[in-house]
Amino acid sequence: MSLAELIAPEHGERTHIAVFRALRLGNMLCATPALRALRTAFPHADIALVGLPSTRDLAWRLTSIDRFIEFPGYPGLGDAADLSALPDFLRSMQREQFDLLLQLHDSGRIGNPLVASFGARHVAGFVEPDGYCAEPALHAPWPASGHEIERLLGLMDHLGIARSGSTLEFPLQEDDRIELAALWPEAYSGRPYVVVHAGARLASRRWPVERFARVAERLAWQGCDLVLSGSAAEAGLVAQLQAAMRAPAVNLAGRTTLWTLGALIERAHLLLCNDDAGVSHIAAALGTRSIIVSCGAEVARWAPLDAQRHTVLWQPMPCRPCSFAQCPYDHGCATAISADRVFVMTQDLKLPVFTAELAS
């Protein structure tokens, strides 16, 4: 019996599917190929994303998602949980009576017991060896290695859902570009610019600000404009970056929305960033070249698939992948990557320059 036949509701009603992935923006973007495959397989289904509030805006724009259900968190799933909201959330999920709950959050160690309480007719996802799952036939073994995009698409394969490509989706609209033009008109001047995003959610994942500054200023001396991006919470960090630079830069930290940030990256000739920032996945979705300094992440799992357009620089360390918010050692994964090494990689991309000296 096919998955479509298994989960088909009685009396020809619309199929209702929930996807559980309570992860941040970059991780959500890595799930968009699997979500697209799901939508293609169930074009008329009502598909709800159960996720973190920070991914609501993305969910609203994805054609693979019809609606968004905010997840209040749960012990052991990373972000701080609002346990007082959990009982109402569970009752609401149970009232939905989903035909299928697709658990795309984790290996199943924590996620599977949790989603079993959502009250769906059928549950699919991953399962660890000797781990718990409600329906073994609908659960694929959790891969010990491999890229996140391929891991999720592998689950689609297991469920008999055909793939619809592996490209990420970040659906910009023309209004986003108009808003960017109002915020920073020079984005559409035709001059090349580089977006420098020195922030990352965890301090352990940040390359030193001074090294970002050294690379950025050398690109400026070659004729590229510099734009510094970051959230409002990262404004202080970005101010440190700007103060450390010996070249002018436009500071847009805290001034962009998710979508104007995307429009900014779309027009950029290069994005220079850390690996723990969702912007690296935005660049991958939009096809903007990027150089990513990876401090602590699991590179084989999270690096952009297109190695021609996206370069990841990293240093093997026995403590990778890192689970610390602050490095308890000497932060060798970051300090081993020199500014010179990163700058050399920018030259391999042959960025256009507009200085008279280099044009002559």
Phi, psi and omega in degrees: 000133179287163178299319180300319179291322183296318187263000181301128179287162179286158173064024174068022179287167179291137178288136180245122183236137173243138176247123180258113174209089185266064182234169185282179192307306183301318178295324177293320179299325178294342179271351185297326175297320178293320178295322178296318178297320179297315179297319179297322180287331182230069187297335184254004182285156169270113184246120180250138173262126174260108187208186180283153180304329183292346180255007182300314183299320177296315181301320181298332183265342182286128178290344178281349184240132178266327182204165186239135176240120183285129179264127184279357182099166184202142181304131177092357181258020171101280184289157179301135184259139172265086186295335179293335181270350186295316180301316179295322178299313181296319178297320179296317179297319181294327177293333181295326181053056179298145176285328179216135171246117181258113184269100180252016187278313187207193182291348183105349183300316176255322186295321185294312176299326180294307185290341175298337180272001182280346174081019178285154178294321180224149181229134178230157179164209179256162175213138175279160175305129181064016179273172182269138168208148185287323183226096184306324182295336182259013181237130178266148176299137180291120181292135180287340181210177178115166182285147182299319180298313180293325178300313181290322177292329175298325175294321176300317177303314182300326182273001180078021179262122183291144177288152175233047180088172183241008180288145178280158179241128171221087194284089175289154175236162183299327178299329178295320180291323177296318179294323177295317179299325178289325181285315183215088185302332183295347178301335183247022180280344184096348177285144178288140175222154179245131175267125179249117182240096187272354183277164173200152184300319181253138179299329180294343182259008184260126169289147183304136181303321182298328180284322171304317182298317182296318179292314184298315183294327178291325175293323177296319179294339176274355176112005178269137170287152181244134176234125180260126182242161179166166178282171176299324179292340181262009184301321179296317178297317180293325176297322175298318178299312182297320180293332181278348184272146176254037179208151180289152179208152175268124182260109179252015181300128179078004185249353181254150166275175174305320188277326174289329173298318177298318178296323177297314180292325180302320183274347186290150173278339180199143169248129175245120188204174170276173182270347183262028179239137180298343183297330180296325178282329173297315178299320178297320180293325185267353179079018178276134180299146180214150168239122188242124174266117185261112178249090172102344184284166176272093191301316182298338181268327192242351181294149175303144182291328183275092182287348177286324183260342186231122181251128178247123177255129183205159181242121177299134179219148181295341182266005177276146353287146187276139177243010182262142173287321175240132181294125179273000182249221183256012180056042182298332179296334179267312186289341178288343180264110183276159175297323179299318181297318179292318181298319178301321179295326178295328181289330177295338180279349178054056179295140178291144178232155188237010179286146181297325182298315182280338180278341184280000000 
